[in-house]
Amino acid sequence: MLYRIFTSESPAEGHPDKVCDAVSDAVLDAFLSQDKNAHVACETCATTGMAVVMGEITANANVDVQAVARKTILDIGYDSDEKGFNANTCSILTTLDRQSPDINMGVSESIESRAGTGDRFDVVGAGDQGMMFGFACSETPELMPAPICYAHKLTRRLSEVRKSGLLPFVYPDGKAQITLTYGESAPEFCNSVVVSTQHSAEVSAETLRDAIMEEVVKKAIPPELISPKTEFFINPTGRFVIGGPMGDTGLTGRKIIADTYGGYIKHGGGAFSGKDPTKVDRSAAYMARYAAKNVVAAGLADACEISVAYAIGVARPLMLTANSFGTGKLSDEKLSALVSEVFDFRPAAIIENLGLKAPIYHSVSSFGHFGRNELSLPWEKTDCAEKLASLVR
């Protein structure tokens, strides 16, 4: 437990920023499906009646980017003018160039490789400089902080009731937020729940609130966390008909806190969506989560934060440390050494060991990149836990 009271939020998949994340990751997956070595840095911007897909891509592939973007928007649920954004009629503009040769030079041949040192994992240099963080804790079965875990459950449930037709008046845009108070070692009760969802113009505010309370809040939040003191705010403005990119311009990479740990720990300088795994903003953050989760799964700490940093064009990280926040079975110094021994944080090793050249990224563009046990993601495995425990023994 790092906090006494904490709040996290989750945007729905139809939130304008998440629409853009989804398009960028769908484009990435489309290129990786044809060329597993594609270098992709794809950004999307969406506003009333249009989306712009832009970035730098070098790949041996022929992808209809407009078709990919249109299908992604349609799958989210923006299929009519009534919802404020229509995948069938909106304009899709593309402006794509090749990856900068200056960046490519450092990625394709690291400083270690040019010096003639190291092994095959030293060949690929980091695609950018920066610092990344990974985290795991024992608060939930997903080994995630409880606030972001439950916030994502709320928005996933919003999607389920909408797409199944259970609540046909619910539209794609929305957000959820939860505040939890902690007891001695776990969340004790829920202070407040906030759910704001786009809806049809015909449904009354009372009908909407009752339905969201019964079919979303009560289905996503365990009853033992609800107390007489819990406050519920469902569409607190009273009306949310205009939504999606018509209501607010969207942009890739603006929901990075919801993508990771809900603000519970630090976040690095970069976003994830639209980036191929040579971009350590993404791949190293996944590896840091993988390492942290295995540490907690091994019983070596109740909470673990992994910090790593890189220089562009350099394979080996400049920093790799572990912080157990006083919950570790061994010192943070020894834990850091253990993580360095078991997990290889060079980009080529991360990509190979986690299988990151596969087109798996669109699936995590909404509802968080971590704690997604239903997706069997490689960075969510705990296959190193026994090795860590045995080394300590």
mmCIF file of C-alpha atoms in Angstrom:
data_model
loop_
_atom_site.group_PDB
_atom_site.id
_atom_site.type_symbol
_atom_site.label_atom_id
_atom_site.label_comp_id
_atom_site.label_asym_id
_atom_site.label_seq_id
_atom_site.Cartn_x
_atom_site.Cartn_y
_atom_site.Cartn_z
ATOM 1 C CA MET A 1 0.000 0.000 0.000
ATOM 2 C CA LEU A 2 1.552 3.255 -1.181
ATOM 3 C CA TYR A 3 -1.415 5.566 -0.576
ATOM 4 C CA ARG A 4 -4.212 6.061 1.933
ATOM 5 C CA ILE A 5 -6.677 7.397 -0.674
ATOM 6 C CA PHE A 6 -6.190 7.223 -4.426
ATOM 7 C CA THR A 7 -8.127 7.995 -7.617
ATOM 8 C CA SER A 8 -7.666 6.636 -11.139
ATOM 9 C CA GLU A 9 -9.649 7.119 -14.328
ATOM 10 C CA SER A 10 -10.209 5.148 -17.523
ATOM 11 C CA PRO A 11 -11.437 6.564 -20.851
ATOM 12 C CA ALA A 12 -13.897 4.498 -22.891
ATOM 13 C CA GLU A 13 -12.798 3.119 -26.254
ATOM 14 C CA GLY A 14 -14.905 5.779 -27.979
ATOM 15 C CA HIS A 15 -13.150 8.650 -26.215
ATOM 16 C CA PRO A 16 -11.570 10.799 -28.969
ATOM 17 C CA ASP A 17 -8.026 10.179 -27.723
ATOM 18 C CA LYS A 18 -8.599 6.425 -27.510
ATOM 19 C CA VAL A 19 -10.067 6.403 -31.018
ATOM 20 C CA CYS A 20 -6.768 7.857 -32.172
ATOM 21 C CA ASP A 21 -4.766 5.328 -30.153
ATOM 22 C CA ALA A 22 -6.809 2.527 -31.708
ATOM 23 C CA VAL A 23 -6.265 3.768 -35.259
ATOM 24 C CA SER A 24 -2.515 4.197 -34.700
ATOM 25 C CA ASP A 25 -2.157 0.710 -33.243
ATOM 26 C CA ALA A 26 -4.336 -0.830 -35.951
ATOM 27 C CA VAL A 27 -2.079 0.735 -38.585
ATOM 28 C CA LEU A 28 0.969 -0.613 -36.737
ATOM 29 C CA ASP A 29 -0.531 -4.114 -36.640
ATOM 30 C CA ALA A 30 -1.365 -3.948 -40.342
ATOM 31 C CA PHE A 31 2.263 -3.202 -41.233
ATOM 32 C CA LEU A 32 3.655 -5.812 -38.828
ATOM 33 C CA SER A 33 1.306 -8.396 -40.352
ATOM 34 C CA GLN A 34 3.105 -7.919 -43.678
ATOM 35 C CA ASP A 35 6.595 -7.026 -42.454
ATOM 36 C CA LYS A 36 7.594 -8.044 -38.931
ATOM 37 C CA ASN A 37 10.609 -5.707 -39.134
ATOM 38 C CA ALA A 38 8.538 -2.639 -40.030
ATOM 39 C CA HIS A 39 9.588 0.600 -38.365
ATOM 40 C CA VAL A 40 6.413 2.469 -37.495
ATOM 41 C CA ALA A 41 5.744 5.719 -35.665
ATOM 42 C CA CYS A 42 2.104 6.483 -36.418
ATOM 43 C CA GLU A 43 0.063 9.318 -34.938
ATOM 44 C CA THR A 44 -3.632 10.055 -35.458
ATOM 45 C CA CYS A 45 -5.670 13.212 -34.930
ATOM 46 C CA ALA A 46 -9.465 13.219 -35.081
ATOM 47 C CA THR A 47 -11.974 16.057 -35.093
ATOM 48 C CA THR A 48 -15.451 16.732 -36.463
ATOM 49 C CA GLY A 49 -15.956 14.671 -39.604
ATOM 50 C CA MET A 50 -12.337 13.756 -40.204
ATOM 51 C CA ALA A 51 -9.263 11.881 -39.019
ATOM 52 C CA VAL A 52 -5.644 12.498 -40.021
ATOM 53 C CA VAL A 53 -3.158 9.616 -39.927
ATOM 54 C CA MET A 54 0.431 10.842 -39.941
ATOM 55 C CA GLY A 55 3.910 9.702 -39.083
ATOM 56 C CA GLU A 56 7.011 7.909 -40.302
ATOM 57 C CA ILE A 57 6.883 4.335 -41.601
ATOM 58 C CA THR A 58 9.556 2.232 -43.298
ATOM 59 C CA ALA A 59 8.291 -1.218 -44.280
ATOM 60 C CA ASN A 60 8.174 -3.756 -47.061
ATOM 61 C CA ALA A 61 4.384 -3.721 -47.091
ATOM 62 C CA ASN A 62 1.371 -2.409 -48.962
ATOM 63 C CA VAL A 63 -1.243 -1.279 -46.453
ATOM 64 C CA ASP A 64 -4.445 0.609 -47.243
ATOM 65 C CA VAL A 65 -4.149 2.970 -44.284
ATOM 66 C CA GLN A 66 -7.453 4.687 -44.996
ATOM 67 C CA ALA A 67 -9.315 1.370 -44.983
ATOM 68 C CA VAL A 68 -7.632 0.301 -41.737
ATOM 69 C CA ALA A 69 -8.565 3.593 -40.061
ATOM 70 C CA ARG A 70 -12.154 3.469 -41.274
ATOM 71 C CA LYS A 71 -12.673 -0.127 -40.104
ATOM 72 C CA THR A 72 -11.163 0.654 -36.693
ATOM 73 C CA ILE A 73 -13.495 3.601 -36.153
ATOM 74 C CA LEU A 74 -16.457 1.513 -37.300
ATOM 75 C CA ASP A 75 -15.572 -1.352 -34.927
ATOM 76 C CA ILE A 76 -15.491 1.089 -32.009
ATOM 77 C CA GLY A 77 -19.102 1.953 -32.779
ATOM 78 C CA TYR A 78 -19.066 5.246 -34.657
ATOM 79 C CA ASP A 79 -21.377 4.163 -37.448
ATOM 80 C CA SER A 80 -23.891 7.002 -37.759
ATOM 81 C CA ASP A 81 -24.094 10.779 -37.855
ATOM 82 C CA GLU A 82 -26.315 10.636 -34.768
ATOM 83 C CA LYS A 83 -23.284 9.590 -32.693
ATOM 84 C CA GLY A 84 -21.277 12.563 -33.930
ATOM 85 C CA PHE A 85 -18.772 10.570 -35.969
ATOM 86 C CA ASN A 86 -19.479 8.246 -38.867
ATOM 87 C CA ALA A 87 -16.770 5.890 -40.092
ATOM 88 C CA ASN A 88 -18.649 5.396 -43.354
ATOM 89 C CA THR A 89 -18.629 9.058 -44.365
ATOM 90 C CA CYS A 90 -15.849 10.816 -42.438
ATOM 91 C CA SER A 91 -12.760 12.046 -44.285
ATOM 92 C CA ILE A 92 -9.552 10.088 -43.692
ATOM 93 C CA LEU A 93 -6.396 11.985 -44.607
ATOM 94 C CA THR A 94 -2.961 10.369 -44.608
ATOM 95 C CA THR A 95 0.437 12.003 -44.530
ATOM 96 C CA LEU A 96 3.154 9.386 -44.067
ATOM 97 C CA ASP A 97 6.892 9.549 -44.713
ATOM 98 C CA ARG A 98 9.796 7.152 -44.225
ATOM 99 C CA GLN A 99 11.614 6.903 -40.913
ATOM 100 C CA SER A 100 14.423 9.424 -40.602
ATOM 101 C CA PRO A 101 17.706 7.847 -41.753
ATOM 102 C CA ASP A 102 19.405 9.480 -38.767
ATOM 103 C CA ILE A 103 17.122 7.563 -36.386
ATOM 104 C CA ASN A 104 17.308 4.386 -38.456
ATOM 105 C CA MET A 105 21.103 4.438 -38.330
ATOM 106 C CA GLY A 106 21.099 4.131 -34.535
ATOM 107 C CA VAL A 107 18.330 1.529 -34.442
ATOM 108 C CA SER A 108 19.726 -0.753 -37.138
ATOM 109 C CA GLU A 109 23.303 -0.610 -35.868
ATOM 110 C CA SER A 110 23.926 0.220 -32.233
ATOM 111 C CA ILE A 111 26.989 1.971 -30.896
ATOM 112 C CA GLU A 112 28.112 -1.371 -29.445
ATOM 113 C CA SER A 113 27.769 -3.028 -32.851
ATOM 114 C CA ARG A 114 29.759 -0.319 -34.579
ATOM 115 C CA ALA A 115 32.482 -0.794 -31.971
ATOM 116 C CA GLY A 116 32.569 -4.524 -32.709
ATOM 117 C CA THR A 117 31.651 -5.555 -29.165
ATOM 118 C CA GLY A 118 28.882 -7.636 -27.648
ATOM 119 C CA ASP A 119 26.638 -10.379 -29.028
ATOM 120 C CA ARG A 120 23.621 -10.508 -31.332
ATOM 121 C CA PHE A 121 21.438 -8.668 -28.821
ATOM 122 C CA ASP A 122 23.814 -5.704 -28.965
ATOM 123 C CA VAL A 123 23.090 -5.072 -32.646
ATOM 124 C CA VAL A 124 19.845 -3.095 -32.230
ATOM 125 C CA GLY A 125 20.118 0.290 -30.571
ATOM 126 C CA ALA A 126 17.330 1.948 -28.603
ATOM 127 C CA GLY A 127 14.959 3.874 -30.880
ATOM 128 C CA ASP A 128 15.005 6.871 -28.568
ATOM 129 C CA GLN A 129 16.426 8.161 -25.335
ATOM 130 C CA GLY A 130 14.304 8.350 -22.206
ATOM 131 C CA MET A 131 13.215 6.609 -19.039
ATOM 132 C CA MET A 132 10.533 3.952 -18.593
ATOM 133 C CA PHE A 133 8.826 2.395 -15.581
ATOM 134 C CA GLY A 134 7.098 -0.871 -14.828
ATOM 135 C CA PHE A 135 5.105 -1.829 -11.772
ATOM 136 C CA ALA A 136 3.257 -4.658 -10.076
ATOM 137 C CA CYS A 137 1.654 -5.064 -6.667
ATOM 138 C CA SER A 138 -0.392 -7.636 -4.798
ATOM 139 C CA GLU A 139 -3.557 -5.519 -4.452
ATOM 140 C CA THR A 140 -5.502 -7.384 -7.161
ATOM 141 C CA PRO A 141 -5.355 -10.800 -8.903
ATOM 142 C CA GLU A 142 -3.990 -8.951 -11.953
ATOM 143 C CA LEU A 143 -1.127 -7.673 -9.758
ATOM 144 C CA MET A 144 -2.195 -4.127 -10.596
ATOM 145 C CA PRO A 145 -3.128 -1.119 -8.452
ATOM 146 C CA ALA A 146 -6.785 -1.462 -7.512
ATOM 147 C CA PRO A 147 -7.971 2.025 -8.603
ATOM 148 C CA ILE A 148 -6.936 1.697 -12.254
ATOM 149 C CA CYS A 149 -7.994 -1.949 -12.301
ATOM 150 C CA TYR A 150 -11.566 -1.105 -11.285
ATOM 151 C CA ALA A 151 -11.691 2.015 -13.462
ATOM 152 C CA HIS A 152 -10.919 -0.165 -16.502
ATOM 153 C CA LYS A 153 -13.562 -2.689 -15.418
ATOM 154 C CA LEU A 154 -16.122 0.123 -15.513
ATOM 155 C CA THR A 155 -15.254 1.219 -19.059
ATOM 156 C CA ARG A 156 -15.009 -2.364 -20.310
ATOM 157 C CA ARG A 157 -18.491 -2.951 -18.929
ATOM 158 C CA LEU A 158 -19.700 0.230 -20.662
ATOM 159 C CA SER A 159 -18.480 -1.254 -23.932
ATOM 160 C CA GLU A 160 -20.131 -4.611 -23.220
ATOM 161 C CA VAL A 161 -23.589 -3.207 -22.487
ATOM 162 C CA ARG A 162 -23.397 -0.984 -25.565
ATOM 163 C CA LYS A 163 -22.141 -3.544 -28.081
ATOM 164 C CA SER A 164 -24.384 -6.339 -26.812
ATOM 165 C CA GLY A 165 -27.462 -4.135 -27.217
ATOM 166 C CA LEU A 166 -28.330 -4.421 -23.517
ATOM 167 C CA LEU A 167 -28.300 -0.621 -23.212
ATOM 168 C CA PRO A 168 -28.827 0.606 -26.800
ATOM 169 C CA PHE A 169 -28.979 4.248 -25.732
ATOM 170 C CA VAL A 170 -25.325 4.165 -24.601
ATOM 171 C CA TYR A 171 -22.948 5.593 -27.236
ATOM 172 C CA PRO A 172 -19.163 5.099 -27.619
ATOM 173 C CA ASP A 173 -17.649 8.117 -25.844
ATOM 174 C CA GLY A 174 -17.202 8.129 -22.096
ATOM 175 C CA LYS A 175 -14.992 7.952 -19.015
ATOM 176 C CA ALA A 176 -14.994 6.311 -15.610
ATOM 177 C CA GLN A 177 -13.214 7.208 -12.385
ATOM 178 C CA ILE A 178 -12.965 5.600 -8.968
ATOM 179 C CA THR A 179 -11.577 6.724 -5.616
ATOM 180 C CA LEU A 180 -10.594 4.093 -3.056
ATOM 181 C CA THR A 181 -9.670 4.322 0.604
ATOM 182 C CA TYR A 182 -7.149 1.729 1.794
ATOM 183 C CA GLY A 183 -7.126 -0.227 5.010
ATOM 184 C CA GLU A 184 -4.075 -1.928 6.469
ATOM 185 C CA SER A 185 -3.027 -3.731 3.300
ATOM 186 C CA ALA A 186 -5.824 -3.531 0.725
ATOM 187 C CA PRO A 187 -8.646 -1.275 -0.499
ATOM 188 C CA GLU A 188 -11.212 -0.949 2.267
ATOM 189 C CA PHE A 189 -14.064 0.910 0.592
ATOM 190 C CA CYS A 190 -14.946 3.019 -2.404
ATOM 191 C CA ASN A 191 -15.258 6.752 -1.734
ATOM 192 C CA SER A 192 -16.761 7.642 -5.094
ATOM 193 C CA VAL A 193 -17.542 6.371 -8.569
ATOM 194 C CA VAL A 194 -17.848 8.666 -11.581
ATOM 195 C CA VAL A 195 -19.240 7.408 -14.896
ATOM 196 C CA SER A 196 -19.861 9.743 -17.800
ATOM 197 C CA THR A 197 -21.181 8.166 -20.973
ATOM 198 C CA GLN A 198 -22.362 9.537 -24.281
ATOM 199 C CA HIS A 199 -26.004 8.678 -24.935
ATOM 200 C CA SER A 200 -28.876 9.074 -27.356
ATOM 201 C CA ALA A 201 -30.892 12.275 -27.216
ATOM 202 C CA GLU A 202 -34.116 10.393 -26.441
ATOM 203 C CA VAL A 203 -33.152 8.666 -23.190
ATOM 204 C CA SER A 204 -33.994 10.480 -19.973
ATOM 205 C CA ALA A 205 -31.322 11.304 -17.420
ATOM 206 C CA GLU A 206 -33.115 9.202 -14.796
ATOM 207 C CA THR A 207 -33.377 6.132 -17.044
ATOM 208 C CA LEU A 208 -29.719 6.434 -17.993
ATOM 209 C CA ARG A 209 -28.520 6.794 -14.403
ATOM 210 C CA ASP A 210 -30.570 3.834 -13.179
ATOM 211 C CA ALA A 211 -29.354 1.636 -16.031
ATOM 212 C CA ILE A 212 -25.681 2.567 -15.619
ATOM 213 C CA MET A 213 -25.917 1.998 -11.886
ATOM 214 C CA GLU A 214 -27.477 -1.458 -12.256
ATOM 215 C CA GLU A 215 -25.709 -2.781 -15.358
ATOM 216 C CA VAL A 216 -22.303 -1.088 -15.154
ATOM 217 C CA VAL A 217 -21.377 0.066 -11.649
ATOM 218 C CA LYS A 218 -22.849 -2.873 -9.731
ATOM 219 C CA LYS A 219 -21.435 -5.366 -12.236
ATOM 220 C CA ALA A 220 -17.905 -3.895 -12.227
ATOM 221 C CA ILE A 221 -17.327 -2.945 -8.576
ATOM 222 C CA PRO A 222 -17.336 -5.667 -5.890
ATOM 223 C CA PRO A 223 -20.206 -5.096 -3.448
ATOM 224 C CA GLU A 224 -17.863 -5.332 -0.471
ATOM 225 C CA LEU A 225 -16.199 -2.097 -1.610
ATOM 226 C CA ILE A 226 -19.482 -0.187 -1.658
ATOM 227 C CA SER A 227 -20.458 1.473 1.615
ATOM 228 C CA PRO A 228 -23.216 3.874 2.706
ATOM 229 C CA LYS A 229 -20.638 6.653 2.322
ATOM 230 C CA THR A 230 -19.911 5.861 -1.335
ATOM 231 C CA GLU A 231 -20.921 8.668 -3.672
ATOM 232 C CA PHE A 232 -22.052 8.000 -7.245
ATOM 233 C CA PHE A 233 -21.835 10.560 -10.025
ATOM 234 C CA ILE A 234 -23.385 9.281 -13.248
ATOM 235 C CA ASN A 235 -23.371 11.840 -16.056
ATOM 236 C CA PRO A 236 -23.178 14.634 -13.475
ATOM 237 C CA THR A 237 -23.670 17.408 -16.071
ATOM 238 C CA GLY A 238 -27.051 15.887 -16.904
ATOM 239 C CA ARG A 239 -26.493 15.562 -20.669
ATOM 240 C CA PHE A 240 -23.796 13.995 -22.878
ATOM 241 C CA VAL A 241 -25.223 13.675 -26.379
ATOM 242 C CA ILE A 242 -22.454 15.366 -28.366
ATOM 243 C CA GLY A 243 -19.412 13.157 -28.036
ATOM 244 C CA GLY A 244 -16.484 11.599 -29.837
ATOM 245 C CA PRO A 245 -14.298 13.761 -32.081
ATOM 246 C CA MET A 246 -17.220 16.157 -32.617
ATOM 247 C CA GLY A 247 -17.268 16.988 -28.922
ATOM 248 C CA ASP A 248 -13.506 17.081 -28.407
ATOM 249 C CA THR A 249 -10.502 16.716 -30.687
ATOM 250 C CA GLY A 250 -8.600 13.464 -30.210
ATOM 251 C CA LEU A 251 -4.887 12.764 -30.467
ATOM 252 C CA THR A 252 -2.707 9.673 -30.096
ATOM 253 C CA GLY A 253 -0.809 9.380 -26.831
ATOM 254 C CA ARG A 254 -2.783 11.725 -24.594
ATOM 255 C CA LYS A 255 -4.057 9.047 -22.197
ATOM 256 C CA ILE A 256 -0.720 7.570 -21.142
ATOM 257 C CA ILE A 257 -1.569 7.521 -17.428
ATOM 258 C CA ALA A 258 -4.685 5.419 -18.053
ATOM 259 C CA ASP A 259 -2.611 3.205 -20.363
ATOM 260 C CA THR A 260 -0.272 2.263 -17.500
ATOM 261 C CA TYR A 261 -0.978 2.405 -13.758
ATOM 262 C CA GLY A 262 -3.474 5.219 -13.349
ATOM 263 C CA GLY A 263 -0.917 7.582 -11.834
ATOM 264 C CA TYR A 264 -0.158 5.184 -8.972
ATOM 265 C CA ILE A 265 3.550 5.246 -9.833
ATOM 266 C CA LYS A 266 5.789 7.260 -12.146
ATOM 267 C CA HIS A 267 5.418 7.334 -15.920
ATOM 268 C CA GLY A 268 8.180 7.768 -18.488
ATOM 269 C CA GLY A 269 8.329 10.471 -21.105
ATOM 270 C CA GLY A 270 6.687 8.649 -24.005
ATOM 271 C CA ALA A 271 3.390 7.214 -25.171
ATOM 272 C CA PHE A 272 2.897 3.683 -26.505
ATOM 273 C CA SER A 273 0.352 3.571 -29.309
ATOM 274 C CA GLY A 274 1.493 3.579 -32.914
ATOM 275 C CA LYS A 275 5.104 2.692 -32.117
ATOM 276 C CA ASP A 276 6.890 -0.475 -33.194
ATOM 277 C CA PRO A 277 8.939 -2.307 -30.512
ATOM 278 C CA THR A 278 12.284 -0.751 -31.458
ATOM 279 C CA LYS A 279 10.832 2.297 -29.704
ATOM 280 C CA VAL A 280 11.806 1.625 -26.110
ATOM 281 C CA ASP A 281 9.067 3.988 -24.942
ATOM 282 C CA ARG A 282 6.884 0.982 -25.548
ATOM 283 C CA SER A 283 8.974 -2.197 -25.463
ATOM 284 C CA ALA A 284 11.048 -1.305 -22.388
ATOM 285 C CA ALA A 285 7.914 -0.290 -20.473
ATOM 286 C CA TYR A 286 6.459 -3.703 -21.319
ATOM 287 C CA MET A 287 9.666 -5.412 -20.197
ATOM 288 C CA ALA A 288 9.678 -3.406 -16.965
ATOM 289 C CA ARG A 289 6.116 -4.547 -16.241
ATOM 290 C CA TYR A 290 7.132 -8.144 -17.023
ATOM 291 C CA ALA A 291 10.058 -7.987 -14.605
ATOM 292 C CA ALA A 292 8.069 -6.262 -11.852
ATOM 293 C CA LYS A 293 5.184 -8.719 -12.155
ATOM 294 C CA ASN A 294 7.499 -11.714 -11.881
ATOM 295 C CA VAL A 295 9.169 -10.236 -8.801
ATOM 296 C CA VAL A 296 5.794 -9.884 -7.070
ATOM 297 C CA ALA A 297 4.571 -13.269 -8.328
ATOM 298 C CA ALA A 298 7.733 -14.841 -6.882
ATOM 299 C CA GLY A 299 6.838 -13.452 -3.461
ATOM 300 C CA LEU A 300 9.961 -11.297 -3.320
ATOM 301 C CA ALA A 301 7.978 -8.102 -2.730
ATOM 302 C CA ASP A 302 4.376 -6.947 -2.334
ATOM 303 C CA ALA A 303 5.064 -4.012 -4.662
ATOM 304 C CA CYS A 304 7.847 -3.495 -7.177
ATOM 305 C CA GLU A 305 8.721 -0.618 -9.478
ATOM 306 C CA ILE A 306 11.332 -1.148 -12.195
ATOM 307 C CA SER A 307 13.078 1.922 -13.621
ATOM 308 C CA VAL A 308 15.130 1.825 -16.822
ATOM 309 C CA ALA A 309 16.735 4.466 -19.065
ATOM 310 C CA TYR A 310 18.325 4.500 -22.527
ATOM 311 C CA ALA A 311 20.329 6.598 -24.971
ATOM 312 C CA ILE A 312 19.260 6.557 -28.623
ATOM 313 C CA GLY A 313 21.373 4.189 -30.688
ATOM 314 C CA VAL A 314 22.772 2.413 -27.608
ATOM 315 C CA ALA A 315 21.655 -1.146 -26.834
ATOM 316 C CA ARG A 316 22.479 -1.435 -23.152
ATOM 317 C CA PRO A 317 20.361 0.562 -20.693
ATOM 318 C CA LEU A 318 21.998 3.396 -18.781
ATOM 319 C CA MET A 319 19.998 2.592 -15.636
ATOM 320 C CA LEU A 320 18.129 -0.422 -14.314
ATOM 321 C CA THR A 321 16.870 -0.353 -10.729
ATOM 322 C CA ALA A 322 14.160 -1.953 -8.612
ATOM 323 C CA ASN A 323 12.233 -0.305 -5.778
ATOM 324 C CA SER A 324 10.117 -2.438 -3.445
ATOM 325 C CA PHE A 325 8.891 0.481 -1.299
ATOM 326 C CA GLY A 326 9.995 -1.357 1.811
ATOM 327 C CA THR A 327 7.984 -4.506 1.008
ATOM 328 C CA GLY A 328 10.886 -6.606 -0.332
ATOM 329 C CA LYS A 329 12.253 -9.833 1.076
ATOM 330 C CA LEU A 330 15.712 -8.490 0.202
ATOM 331 C CA SER A 331 17.230 -5.047 -0.188
ATOM 332 C CA ASP A 332 16.466 -2.928 -3.253
ATOM 333 C CA GLU A 333 20.149 -3.092 -4.179
ATOM 334 C CA LYS A 334 20.076 -6.894 -4.222
ATOM 335 C CA LEU A 335 16.710 -6.916 -5.954
ATOM 336 C CA SER A 336 18.081 -4.629 -8.675
ATOM 337 C CA ALA A 337 21.041 -6.962 -9.191
ATOM 338 C CA LEU A 338 18.705 -9.951 -9.395
ATOM 339 C CA VAL A 339 16.505 -8.241 -12.010
ATOM 340 C CA SER A 340 19.598 -7.339 -14.052
ATOM 341 C CA GLU A 341 20.722 -10.975 -13.937
ATOM 342 C CA VAL A 342 17.427 -12.525 -14.986
ATOM 343 C CA PHE A 343 15.981 -9.970 -17.437
ATOM 344 C CA ASP A 344 17.811 -8.661 -20.515
ATOM 345 C CA PHE A 345 16.717 -5.092 -21.218
ATOM 346 C CA ARG A 346 18.571 -4.634 -24.504
ATOM 347 C CA PRO A 347 15.955 -3.804 -27.199
ATOM 348 C CA ALA A 348 16.723 -6.828 -29.410
ATOM 349 C CA ALA A 349 16.488 -9.162 -26.405
ATOM 350 C CA ILE A 350 13.205 -7.600 -25.272
ATOM 351 C CA ILE A 351 11.711 -7.931 -28.758
ATOM 352 C CA GLU A 352 12.763 -11.573 -29.113
ATOM 353 C CA ASN A 353 11.973 -12.735 -25.588
ATOM 354 C CA LEU A 354 8.526 -11.130 -25.517
ATOM 355 C CA GLY A 355 7.699 -11.798 -29.169
ATOM 356 C CA LEU A 356 6.991 -8.142 -29.876
ATOM 357 C CA LYS A 357 7.146 -8.340 -33.671
ATOM 358 C CA ALA A 358 3.682 -9.885 -33.718
ATOM 359 C CA PRO A 359 0.608 -7.725 -34.551
ATOM 360 C CA ILE A 360 -0.761 -7.680 -30.990
ATOM 361 C CA TYR A 361 -1.012 -3.973 -30.270
ATOM 362 C CA HIS A 362 -4.517 -2.937 -31.312
ATOM 363 C CA SER A 363 -5.944 -5.162 -28.566
ATOM 364 C CA VAL A 364 -4.382 -2.978 -25.849
ATOM 365 C CA SER A 365 -5.216 0.419 -27.347
ATOM 366 C CA SER A 366 -8.159 0.689 -24.917
ATOM 367 C CA PHE A 367 -8.655 -0.384 -21.277
ATOM 368 C CA GLY A 368 -4.946 -0.379 -20.424
ATOM 369 C CA HIS A 369 -1.814 -2.155 -21.591
ATOM 370 C CA PHE A 370 -1.244 -4.008 -18.306
ATOM 371 C CA GLY A 371 -3.235 -6.390 -16.141
ATOM 372 C CA ARG A 372 -5.049 -7.730 -19.217
ATOM 373 C CA ASN A 373 -5.108 -11.386 -18.238
ATOM 374 C CA GLU A 374 -7.872 -12.116 -20.751
ATOM 375 C CA LEU A 375 -5.510 -11.340 -23.659
ATOM 376 C CA SER A 376 -2.585 -13.648 -22.729
ATOM 377 C CA LEU A 377 -0.065 -10.894 -23.434
ATOM 378 C CA PRO A 378 3.599 -11.921 -23.289
ATOM 379 C CA TRP A 379 4.569 -9.203 -20.806
ATOM 380 C CA GLU A 380 1.849 -10.418 -18.419
ATOM 381 C CA LYS A 381 3.357 -13.907 -18.033
ATOM 382 C CA THR A 382 4.902 -14.930 -14.705
ATOM 383 C CA ASP A 383 7.140 -17.634 -16.156
ATOM 384 C CA CYS A 384 10.266 -16.236 -14.474
ATOM 385 C CA ALA A 385 8.834 -16.194 -10.964
ATOM 386 C CA GLU A 386 10.168 -19.607 -9.996
ATOM 387 C CA LYS A 387 13.619 -18.798 -11.342
ATOM 388 C CA LEU A 388 13.727 -15.591 -9.301
ATOM 389 C CA ALA A 389 12.594 -17.403 -6.155
ATOM 390 C CA SER A 390 15.116 -20.204 -6.636
ATOM 391 C CA LEU A 391 17.995 -17.757 -7.106
ATOM 392 C CA VAL A 392 17.084 -16.097 -3.830
ATOM 393 C CA ARG A 393 16.834 -19.482 -2.083
#
